[in-house]
Coordinates of C-alpha atoms in Angstrom, one line a residue:
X1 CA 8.1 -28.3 -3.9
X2 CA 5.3 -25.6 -3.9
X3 CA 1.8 -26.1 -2.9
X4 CA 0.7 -28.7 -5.6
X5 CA -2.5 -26.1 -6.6
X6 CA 0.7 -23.2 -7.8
X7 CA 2.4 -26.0 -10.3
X8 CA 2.9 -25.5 -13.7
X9 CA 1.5 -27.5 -16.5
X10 CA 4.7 -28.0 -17.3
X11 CA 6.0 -29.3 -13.9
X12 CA 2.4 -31.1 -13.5
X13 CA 3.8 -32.9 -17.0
X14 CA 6.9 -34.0 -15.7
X15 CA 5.8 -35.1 -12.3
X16 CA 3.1 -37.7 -13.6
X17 CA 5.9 -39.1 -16.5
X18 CA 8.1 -39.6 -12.9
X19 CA 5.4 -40.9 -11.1
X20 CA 6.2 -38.5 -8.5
X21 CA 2.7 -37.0 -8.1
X22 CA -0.8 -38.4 -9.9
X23 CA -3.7 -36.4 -10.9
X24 CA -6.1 -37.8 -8.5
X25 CA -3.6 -35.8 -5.7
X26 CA -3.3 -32.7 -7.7
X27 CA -7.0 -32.3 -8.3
X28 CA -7.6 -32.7 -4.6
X29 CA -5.3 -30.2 -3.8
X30 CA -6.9 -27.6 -6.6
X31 CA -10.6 -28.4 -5.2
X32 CA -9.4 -27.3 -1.8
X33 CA -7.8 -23.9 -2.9
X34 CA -10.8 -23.0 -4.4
X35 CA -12.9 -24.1 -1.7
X36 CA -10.6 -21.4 0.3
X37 CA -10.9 -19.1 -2.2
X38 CA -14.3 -19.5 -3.5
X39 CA -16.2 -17.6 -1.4
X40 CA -14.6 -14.5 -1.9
X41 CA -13.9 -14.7 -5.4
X42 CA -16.9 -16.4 -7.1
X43 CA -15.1 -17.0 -10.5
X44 CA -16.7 -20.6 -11.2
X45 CA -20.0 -21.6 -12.4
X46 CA -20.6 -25.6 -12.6
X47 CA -17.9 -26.4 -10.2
X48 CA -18.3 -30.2 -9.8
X49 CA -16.1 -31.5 -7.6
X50 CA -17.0 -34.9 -7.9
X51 CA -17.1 -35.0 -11.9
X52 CA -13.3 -33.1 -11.5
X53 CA -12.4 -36.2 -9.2
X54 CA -13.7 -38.8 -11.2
X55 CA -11.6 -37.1 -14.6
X56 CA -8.8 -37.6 -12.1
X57 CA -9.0 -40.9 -11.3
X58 CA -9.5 -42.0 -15.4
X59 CA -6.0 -39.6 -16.0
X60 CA -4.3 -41.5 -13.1
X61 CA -5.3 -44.8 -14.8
X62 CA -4.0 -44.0 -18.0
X63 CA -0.4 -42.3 -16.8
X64 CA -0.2 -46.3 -14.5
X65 CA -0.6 -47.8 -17.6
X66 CA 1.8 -45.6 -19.7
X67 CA -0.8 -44.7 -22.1
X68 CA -2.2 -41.2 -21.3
X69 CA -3.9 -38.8 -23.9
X70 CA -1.4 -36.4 -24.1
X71 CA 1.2 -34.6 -21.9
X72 CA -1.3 -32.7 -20.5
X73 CA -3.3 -35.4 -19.3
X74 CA -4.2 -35.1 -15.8
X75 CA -3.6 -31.1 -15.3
X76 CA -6.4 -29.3 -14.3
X77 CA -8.6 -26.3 -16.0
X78 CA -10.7 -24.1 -16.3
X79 CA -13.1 -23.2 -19.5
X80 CA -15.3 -19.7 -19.8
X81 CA -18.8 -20.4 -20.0
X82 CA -19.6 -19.3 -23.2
X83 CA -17.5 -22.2 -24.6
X84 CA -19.8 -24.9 -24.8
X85 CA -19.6 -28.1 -23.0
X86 CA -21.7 -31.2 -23.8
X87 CA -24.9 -31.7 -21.8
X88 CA -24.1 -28.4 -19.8
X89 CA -26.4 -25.4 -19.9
X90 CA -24.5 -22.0 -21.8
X91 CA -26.7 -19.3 -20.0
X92 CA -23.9 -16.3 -21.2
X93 CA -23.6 -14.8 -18.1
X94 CA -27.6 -13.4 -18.0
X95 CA -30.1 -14.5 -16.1
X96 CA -32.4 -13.7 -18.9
X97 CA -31.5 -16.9 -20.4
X98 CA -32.0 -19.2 -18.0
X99 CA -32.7 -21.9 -17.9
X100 CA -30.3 -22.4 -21.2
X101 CA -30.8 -25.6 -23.0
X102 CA -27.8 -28.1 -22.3
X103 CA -25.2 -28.2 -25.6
X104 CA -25.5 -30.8 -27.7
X105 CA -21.3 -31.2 -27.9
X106 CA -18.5 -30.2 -26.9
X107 CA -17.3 -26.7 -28.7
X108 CA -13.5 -27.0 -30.2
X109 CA -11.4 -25.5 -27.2
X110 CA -13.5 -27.7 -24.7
X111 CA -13.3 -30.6 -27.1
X112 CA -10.0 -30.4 -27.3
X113 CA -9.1 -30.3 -23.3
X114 CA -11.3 -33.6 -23.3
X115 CA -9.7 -35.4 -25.5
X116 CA -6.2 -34.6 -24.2
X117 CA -7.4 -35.7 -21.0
X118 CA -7.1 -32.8 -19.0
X119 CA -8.9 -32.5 -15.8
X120 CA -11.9 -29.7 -16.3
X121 CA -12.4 -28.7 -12.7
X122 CA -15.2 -25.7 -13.6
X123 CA -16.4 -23.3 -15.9
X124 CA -15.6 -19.6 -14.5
X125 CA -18.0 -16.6 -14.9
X126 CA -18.7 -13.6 -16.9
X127 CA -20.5 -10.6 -17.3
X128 CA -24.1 -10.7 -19.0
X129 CA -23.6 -12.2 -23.3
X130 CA -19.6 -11.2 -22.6
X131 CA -20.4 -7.3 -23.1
X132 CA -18.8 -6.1 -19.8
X133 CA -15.1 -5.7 -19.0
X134 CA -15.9 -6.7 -15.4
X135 CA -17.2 -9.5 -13.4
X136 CA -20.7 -7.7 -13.1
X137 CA -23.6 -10.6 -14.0
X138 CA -27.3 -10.9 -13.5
X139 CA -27.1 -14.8 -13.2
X140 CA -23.3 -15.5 -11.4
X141 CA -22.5 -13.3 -7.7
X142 CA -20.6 -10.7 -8.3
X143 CA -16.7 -12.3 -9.2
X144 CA -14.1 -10.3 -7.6
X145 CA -10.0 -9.5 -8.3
X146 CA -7.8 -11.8 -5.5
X147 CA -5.2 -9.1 -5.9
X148 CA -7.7 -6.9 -3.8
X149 CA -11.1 -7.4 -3.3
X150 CA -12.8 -4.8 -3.4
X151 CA -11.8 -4.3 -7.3
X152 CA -12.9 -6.2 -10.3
X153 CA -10.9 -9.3 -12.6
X154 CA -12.0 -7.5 -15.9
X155 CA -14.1 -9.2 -18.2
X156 CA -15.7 -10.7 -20.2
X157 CA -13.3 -13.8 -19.0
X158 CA -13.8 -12.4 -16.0
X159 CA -13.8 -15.9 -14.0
X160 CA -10.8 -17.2 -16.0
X161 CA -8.5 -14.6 -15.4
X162 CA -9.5 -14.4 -11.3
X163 CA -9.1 -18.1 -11.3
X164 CA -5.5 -17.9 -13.1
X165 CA -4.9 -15.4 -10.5
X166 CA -5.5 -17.3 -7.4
X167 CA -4.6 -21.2 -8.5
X168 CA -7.1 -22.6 -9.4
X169 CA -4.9 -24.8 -11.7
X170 CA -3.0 -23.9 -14.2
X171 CA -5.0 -23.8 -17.9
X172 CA -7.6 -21.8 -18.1
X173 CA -9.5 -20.9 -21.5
X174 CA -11.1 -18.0 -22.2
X175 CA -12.4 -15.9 -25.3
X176 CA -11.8 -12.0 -26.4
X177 CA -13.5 -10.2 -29.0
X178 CA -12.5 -6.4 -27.8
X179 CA -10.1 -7.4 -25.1
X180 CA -11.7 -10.1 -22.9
X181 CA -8.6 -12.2 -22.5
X182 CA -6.2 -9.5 -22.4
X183 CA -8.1 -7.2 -20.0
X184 CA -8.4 -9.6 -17.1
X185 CA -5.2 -10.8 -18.0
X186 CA -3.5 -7.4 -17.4
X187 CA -5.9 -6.7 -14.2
X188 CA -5.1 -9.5 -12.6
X189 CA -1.2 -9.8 -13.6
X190 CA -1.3 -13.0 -15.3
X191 CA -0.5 -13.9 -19.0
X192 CA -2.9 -14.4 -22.2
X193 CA -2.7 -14.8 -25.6
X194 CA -5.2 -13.3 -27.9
X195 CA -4.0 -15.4 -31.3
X196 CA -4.5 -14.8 -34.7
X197 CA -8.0 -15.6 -36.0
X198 CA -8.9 -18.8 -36.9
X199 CA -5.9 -20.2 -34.6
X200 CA -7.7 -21.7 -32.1
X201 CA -11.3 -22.9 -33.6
X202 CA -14.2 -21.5 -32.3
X203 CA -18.4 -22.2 -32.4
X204 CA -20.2 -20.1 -32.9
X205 CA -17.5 -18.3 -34.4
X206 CA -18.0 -14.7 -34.9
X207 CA -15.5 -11.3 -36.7
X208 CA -13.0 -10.6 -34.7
X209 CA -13.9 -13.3 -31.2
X210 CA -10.8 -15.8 -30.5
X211 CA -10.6 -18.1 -28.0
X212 CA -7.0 -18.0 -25.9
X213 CA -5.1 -19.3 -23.1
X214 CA -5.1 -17.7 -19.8
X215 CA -1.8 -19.1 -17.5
X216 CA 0.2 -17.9 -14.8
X217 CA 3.3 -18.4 -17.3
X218 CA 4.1 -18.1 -21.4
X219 CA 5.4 -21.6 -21.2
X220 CA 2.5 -23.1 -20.1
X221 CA 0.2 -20.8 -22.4
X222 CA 2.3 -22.3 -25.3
X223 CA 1.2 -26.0 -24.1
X224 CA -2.1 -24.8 -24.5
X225 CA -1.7 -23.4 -28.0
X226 CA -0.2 -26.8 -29.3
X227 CA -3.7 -28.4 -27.9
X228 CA -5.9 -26.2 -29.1
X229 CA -4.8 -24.4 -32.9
X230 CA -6.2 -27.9 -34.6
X231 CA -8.6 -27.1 -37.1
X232 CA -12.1 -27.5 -36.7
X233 CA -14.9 -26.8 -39.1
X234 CA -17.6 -25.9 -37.3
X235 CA -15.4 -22.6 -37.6
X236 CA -15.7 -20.6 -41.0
X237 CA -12.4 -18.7 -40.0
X238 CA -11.2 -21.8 -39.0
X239 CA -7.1 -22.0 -40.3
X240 CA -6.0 -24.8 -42.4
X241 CA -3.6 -27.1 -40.0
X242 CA 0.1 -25.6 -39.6
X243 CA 3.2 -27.5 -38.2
X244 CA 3.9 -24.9 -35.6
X245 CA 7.0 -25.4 -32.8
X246 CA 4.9 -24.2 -30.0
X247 CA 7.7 -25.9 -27.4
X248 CA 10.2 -23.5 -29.5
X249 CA 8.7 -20.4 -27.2
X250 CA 12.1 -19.9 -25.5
X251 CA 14.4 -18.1 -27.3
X252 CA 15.8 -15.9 -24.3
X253 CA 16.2 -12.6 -23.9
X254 CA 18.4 -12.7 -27.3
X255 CA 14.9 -12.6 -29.1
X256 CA 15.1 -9.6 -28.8
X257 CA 18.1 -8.0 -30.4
X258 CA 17.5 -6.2 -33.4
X259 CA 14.1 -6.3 -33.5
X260 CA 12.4 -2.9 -34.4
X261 CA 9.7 -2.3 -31.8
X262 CA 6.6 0.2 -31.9
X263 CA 5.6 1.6 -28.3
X264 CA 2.1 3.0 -28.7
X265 CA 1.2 5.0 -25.7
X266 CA -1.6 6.9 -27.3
X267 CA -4.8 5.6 -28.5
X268 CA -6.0 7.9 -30.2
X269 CA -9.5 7.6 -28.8
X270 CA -10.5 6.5 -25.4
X271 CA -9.8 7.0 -22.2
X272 CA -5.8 8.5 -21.8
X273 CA -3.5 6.1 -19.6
X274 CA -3.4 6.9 -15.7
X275 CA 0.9 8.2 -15.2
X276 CA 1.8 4.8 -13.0
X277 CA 0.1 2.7 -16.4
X278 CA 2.4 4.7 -18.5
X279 CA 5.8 4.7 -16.1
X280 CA 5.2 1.2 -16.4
X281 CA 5.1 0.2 -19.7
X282 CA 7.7 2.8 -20.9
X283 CA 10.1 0.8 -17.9
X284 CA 9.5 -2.5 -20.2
X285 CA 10.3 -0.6 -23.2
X286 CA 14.1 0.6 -21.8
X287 CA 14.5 -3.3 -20.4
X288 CA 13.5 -4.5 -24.3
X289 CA 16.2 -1.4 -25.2
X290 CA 18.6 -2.7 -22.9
X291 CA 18.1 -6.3 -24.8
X292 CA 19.0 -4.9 -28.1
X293 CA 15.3 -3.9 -29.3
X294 CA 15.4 -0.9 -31.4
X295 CA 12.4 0.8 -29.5
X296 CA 10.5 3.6 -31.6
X297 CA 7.2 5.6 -30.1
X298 CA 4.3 5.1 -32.9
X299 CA 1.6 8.2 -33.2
X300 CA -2.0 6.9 -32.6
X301 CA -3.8 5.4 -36.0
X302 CA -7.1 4.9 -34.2
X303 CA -9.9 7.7 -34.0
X304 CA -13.1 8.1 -31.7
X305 CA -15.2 7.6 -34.6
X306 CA -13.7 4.1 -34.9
X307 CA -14.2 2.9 -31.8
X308 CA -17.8 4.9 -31.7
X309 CA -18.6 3.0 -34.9
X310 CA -17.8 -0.3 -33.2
X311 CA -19.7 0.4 -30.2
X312 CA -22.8 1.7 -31.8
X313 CA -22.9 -1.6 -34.0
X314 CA -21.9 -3.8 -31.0
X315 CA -25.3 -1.9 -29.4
X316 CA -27.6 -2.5 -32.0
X317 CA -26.5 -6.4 -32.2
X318 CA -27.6 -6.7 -28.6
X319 CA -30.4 -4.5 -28.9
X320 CA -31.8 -6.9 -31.6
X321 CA -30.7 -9.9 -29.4
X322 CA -32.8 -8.1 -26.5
X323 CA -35.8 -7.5 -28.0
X324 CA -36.1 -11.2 -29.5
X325 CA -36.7 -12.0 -25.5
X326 CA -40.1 -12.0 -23.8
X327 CA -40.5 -9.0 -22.1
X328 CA -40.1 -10.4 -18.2
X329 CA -36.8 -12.1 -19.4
X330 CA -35.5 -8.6 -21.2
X331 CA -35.7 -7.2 -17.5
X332 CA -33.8 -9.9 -15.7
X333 CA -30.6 -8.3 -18.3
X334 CA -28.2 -5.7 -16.1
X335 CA -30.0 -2.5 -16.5
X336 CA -26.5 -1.0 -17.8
X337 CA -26.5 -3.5 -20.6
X338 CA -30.6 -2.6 -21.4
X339 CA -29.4 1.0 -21.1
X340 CA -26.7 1.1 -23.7
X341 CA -28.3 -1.5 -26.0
X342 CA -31.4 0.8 -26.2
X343 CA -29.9 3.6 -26.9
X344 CA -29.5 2.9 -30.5
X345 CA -33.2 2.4 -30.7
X346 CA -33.6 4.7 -33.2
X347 CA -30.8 5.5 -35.2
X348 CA -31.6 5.0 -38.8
X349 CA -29.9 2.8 -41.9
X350 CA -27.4 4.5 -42.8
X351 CA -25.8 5.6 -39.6
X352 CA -26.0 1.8 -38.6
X353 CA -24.3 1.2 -41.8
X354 CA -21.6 4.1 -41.5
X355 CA -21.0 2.2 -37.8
X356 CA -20.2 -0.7 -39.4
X357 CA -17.8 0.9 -41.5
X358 CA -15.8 1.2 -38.7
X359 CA -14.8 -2.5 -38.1
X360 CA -12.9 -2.3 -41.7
X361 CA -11.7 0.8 -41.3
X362 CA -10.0 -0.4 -38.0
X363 CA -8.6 -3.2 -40.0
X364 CA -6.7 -1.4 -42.6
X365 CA -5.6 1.8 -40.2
X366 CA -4.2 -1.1 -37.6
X367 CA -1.9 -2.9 -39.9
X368 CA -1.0 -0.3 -42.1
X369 CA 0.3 1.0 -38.6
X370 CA 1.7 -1.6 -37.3
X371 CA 3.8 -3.2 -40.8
X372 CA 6.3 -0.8 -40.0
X373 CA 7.9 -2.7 -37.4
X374 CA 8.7 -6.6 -36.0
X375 CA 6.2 -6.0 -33.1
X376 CA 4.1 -3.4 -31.2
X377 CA 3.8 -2.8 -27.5
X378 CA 1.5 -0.7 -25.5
X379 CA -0.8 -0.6 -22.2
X380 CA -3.4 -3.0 -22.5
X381 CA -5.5 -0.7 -20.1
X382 CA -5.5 2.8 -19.4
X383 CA -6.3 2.1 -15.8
X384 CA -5.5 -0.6 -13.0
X385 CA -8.5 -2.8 -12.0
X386 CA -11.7 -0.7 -11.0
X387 CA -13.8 -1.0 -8.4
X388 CA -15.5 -4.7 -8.5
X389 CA -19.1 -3.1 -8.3
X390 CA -19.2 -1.1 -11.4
X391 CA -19.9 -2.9 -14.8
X392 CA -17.6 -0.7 -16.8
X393 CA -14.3 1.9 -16.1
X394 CA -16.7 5.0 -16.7
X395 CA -19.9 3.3 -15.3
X396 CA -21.5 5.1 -18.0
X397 CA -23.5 3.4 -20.4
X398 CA -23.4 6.1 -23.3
X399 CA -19.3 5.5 -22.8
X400 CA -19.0 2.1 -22.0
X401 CA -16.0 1.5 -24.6
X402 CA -13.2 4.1 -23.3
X403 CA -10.8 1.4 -22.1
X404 CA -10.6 -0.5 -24.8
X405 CA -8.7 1.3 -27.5
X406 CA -5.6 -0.1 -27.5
X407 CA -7.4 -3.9 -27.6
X408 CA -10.0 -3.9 -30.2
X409 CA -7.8 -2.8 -32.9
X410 CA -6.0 -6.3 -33.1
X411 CA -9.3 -7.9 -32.9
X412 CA -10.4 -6.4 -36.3
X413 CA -6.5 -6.7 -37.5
X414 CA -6.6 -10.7 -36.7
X415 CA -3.0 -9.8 -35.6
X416 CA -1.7 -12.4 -32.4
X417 CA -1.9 -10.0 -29.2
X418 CA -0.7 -11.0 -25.6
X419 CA -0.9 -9.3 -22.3
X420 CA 1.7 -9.9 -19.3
X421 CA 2.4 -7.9 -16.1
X422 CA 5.0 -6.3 -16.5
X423 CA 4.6 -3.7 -12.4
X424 CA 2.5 -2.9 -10.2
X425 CA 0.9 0.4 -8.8
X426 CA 1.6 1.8 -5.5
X427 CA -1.1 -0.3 -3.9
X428 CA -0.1 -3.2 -5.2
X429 CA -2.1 -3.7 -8.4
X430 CA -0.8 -5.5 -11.8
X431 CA -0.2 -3.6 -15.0
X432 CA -0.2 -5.0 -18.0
X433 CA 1.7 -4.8 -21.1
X434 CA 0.5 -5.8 -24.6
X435 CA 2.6 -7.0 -26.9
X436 CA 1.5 -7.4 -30.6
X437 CA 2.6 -9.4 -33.8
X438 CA 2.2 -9.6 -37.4
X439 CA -1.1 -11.7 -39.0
X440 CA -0.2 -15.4 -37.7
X441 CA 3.0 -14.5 -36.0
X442 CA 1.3 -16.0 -32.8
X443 CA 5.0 -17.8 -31.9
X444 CA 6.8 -14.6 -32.7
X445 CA 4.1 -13.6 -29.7
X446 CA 5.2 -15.8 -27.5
X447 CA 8.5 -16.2 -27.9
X448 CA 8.5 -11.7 -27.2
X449 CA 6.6 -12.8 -24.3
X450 CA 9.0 -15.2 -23.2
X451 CA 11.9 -12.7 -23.2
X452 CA 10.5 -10.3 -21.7
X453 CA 9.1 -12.5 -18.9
X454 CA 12.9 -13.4 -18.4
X455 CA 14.5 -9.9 -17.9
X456 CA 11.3 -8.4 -16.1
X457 CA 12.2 -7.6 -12.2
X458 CA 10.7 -10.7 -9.7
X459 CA 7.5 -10.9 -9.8
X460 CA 5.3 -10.4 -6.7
X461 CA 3.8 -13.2 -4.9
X462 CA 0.4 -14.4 -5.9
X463 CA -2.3 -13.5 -3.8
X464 CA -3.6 -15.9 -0.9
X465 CA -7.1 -16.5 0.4
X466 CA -8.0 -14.4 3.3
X467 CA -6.9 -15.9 6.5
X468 CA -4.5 -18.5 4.7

């Protein structure tokens, strides 16, 4: 059997309905890997070992009685720390708000885990109120890539997606509003499911953000999506309750025969994919051809004025949120995030309105684009990870947005979006492909995901603490 910290949910599942292992064991076995790892990667804030234990020990209970919660009663996760947890502070990654008030409840994802009986082991980090793709905060130390260290998970789920990464369990939960599942999901060479709007519930809910699962595996990403799409109405977006056959994800490889499939490889705005980014997703295109997918290259339908327009709006929401601070917490902020914030200062009405044009105009150019075919796939970065010290790709303020063209769009589309590795560059760093589906296709996602994940070449294996 492999180290109990590298199970799957679904092995985890089938072991306690044996009685083969209990929770109490597993959790033990999680708290120590990230007590190796911990100190290098820094991807979890509350990590209560104790509390973790004493979920444990209730789960164990429960499967000796023959009564737990749900399948996934007993296996261990993770939740981002903007998803609120009762009676824990939600600082948001900045210093500048702590100390944060303690939520009053739980928020639906993390309500959800609870009541299945999952064992929440931590929260994991991000970057200051979520608006970094890297693992960059002002409150957490810097959180760090286990592939190498020296480079960063991505962001804003920048802890979820280093935790995934390195074991630390095997759910993790994290939100994207411009790429912040899929981004440290394809840095970090694990898989995540940005789904449809409204899917999964979220508070506060806000256009375009969507909670998602962050696993190791599409299978056990799917056990996560039949916890978590309930509805919930603390979220306006919130869908109405759908009879979805998440445990139908496995379809094989014959999923993909005659399906007509768009491979984007340009933008259209942004930064241009690096060569080994591009050799690597064009290789999963001529696997998908091999399969029986009808592969077609798309043109770009995005524009640099779009994903200006978004940024400039995005600027202006912080700005606003910054300057509501007293002036010695404004300055505890990343001076990169003060810097592009305040640049919009003083840009006037109307350009703040033509910005915000932009959001709808990405709407209708995306799925007019995409209704031509069964699914789209692209990069989900132009680059591998960066360098773990710098808060964005350009580490320039006035372009902090260049690598996220080919993730935002499908934010503003609500269409179901999913990274997965699908190589590696010549020093050993994960790629990741994105594979995108129709408005509330999220299964049609996954069960993509799951072929390709079964005709992709052996994956490499996961990184180990130093010295283990």
């Amino acid at each position: 059997m492999s180290d109990l910290h590298d199970l799957s949910a679904h092995a985890l599942m089938a072991a306690y309905r044996q009685r083969q292992l209990s929770p109490v064991e597993v959790t033990q076995a999680v708290l120590s890997h990230i007590a190796r790892w911990e100190p290098h990667l820094q991807a979890t804030y509350l990590l209560r070992p104790e509390a973790a234990l004493a979920q444990a020990r209730a789960s164990e209970a429960r499967w000796l009685r023959g009564a737990p919660l749900s399948a996934l009663d007993g296996v261990p996760g993770t939740i981002k720390e903007n998803i609120a947890t009762e009676g824990d502070p939600t600082p948001l990654g900045t210093a500048a708000l702590a100390p944060a008030p303690a939520a009053a409840a739980d928020a639906p994802p993390a309500a959800r885990m609870r009541a299945a009986g999952a064992v929440i082991v931590a929260k994991t980090t991000m970057p200051d109120y979520g608006m970094l793709s890297s693992g960059l905060s002002s409150l957490h130390p810097l959180t760090r890539n286990p592939w190498n260290l020296a480079k960063g998970p991505g962001g804003s789920s920048a802890g979820g997606g280093a935790a995934a990464a390195a074991g630390y369990g095997p759910l993790h939960i994290g939100t994207d509003i411009g790429g912040s599942l899929r981004l440290p999901a394809g840095w970090c060479g694990i898989f995540s499911l940005k789904p449809s709007l409204g899917r999964i519930p979220i508070d506060p809910p806000y256009t375009g953000r969507a909670a998602g699962p962050m696993t190791r595996s599409v299978a056990d990403a799917a056990a996560l999506m039949q916890l978590l799409s309930q509805p919930d109405a603390r979220d306006s977006m919130s869908l109405p309750a759908q009879d979805i056959a998440w445990s139908q994800f496995d379809q094989g490889a014959e999923r993909l025969r005659g399906l007509r499939i768009g491979l984007l490889l340009d933008a259209g705005c942004g930064l241009a994919p690096e060569p080994e980014v591009t050799a690597a997703v064009e290789h999963a295109a001529r696997l998908m051809q091999t399969a029986g997918a009808i592969i077609e290259t798309m043109p770009p339908f995005m524009t640099q004025a779009m994903l200006d327009g978004m940024d400039q709006f995005w600027r202006m929401r912080t700005h606003t949120d910054l300057q509501a601070l007293p002036a010695g917490r404004r300055d505890k902020v990343l001076p990169y995030i003060r810097a592009w914030a305040d640049s919009v200062a003083g840009i006037s009405g109307v350009e703040l309105f033509n910005a915000s044009q932009q959001f709808h105009l990405t709407r209708v150019h995306t799925v007019r684009a995409c209704s031509a075919y069964d699914y789209v796939i692209s990069p989900v970065a132009p680059m591998p990870a960066f360098d773990a010290e710098l808060p964005s790709p350009t580490n320039d303020p006035l372009h902090a947005m260049e690598h996220i063209g080919f993730t935002v769009p499908f934010n503003m589309s609500e269409q179901p979006a999913a990274s997965i590795n699908c190589g590696y560059t010549r020093s050993g760093l994960p790629i990741g492909l994105q594979i995108i589906g129709a408005r509330f296709d999220d299964l049609g996602v996954l069960q993509l995901a799951h072929a390709f994940e079964s005709i992709r070449e052996p994956q490499r294996a996961w990184p180990r603490p130093p010295g283990a």
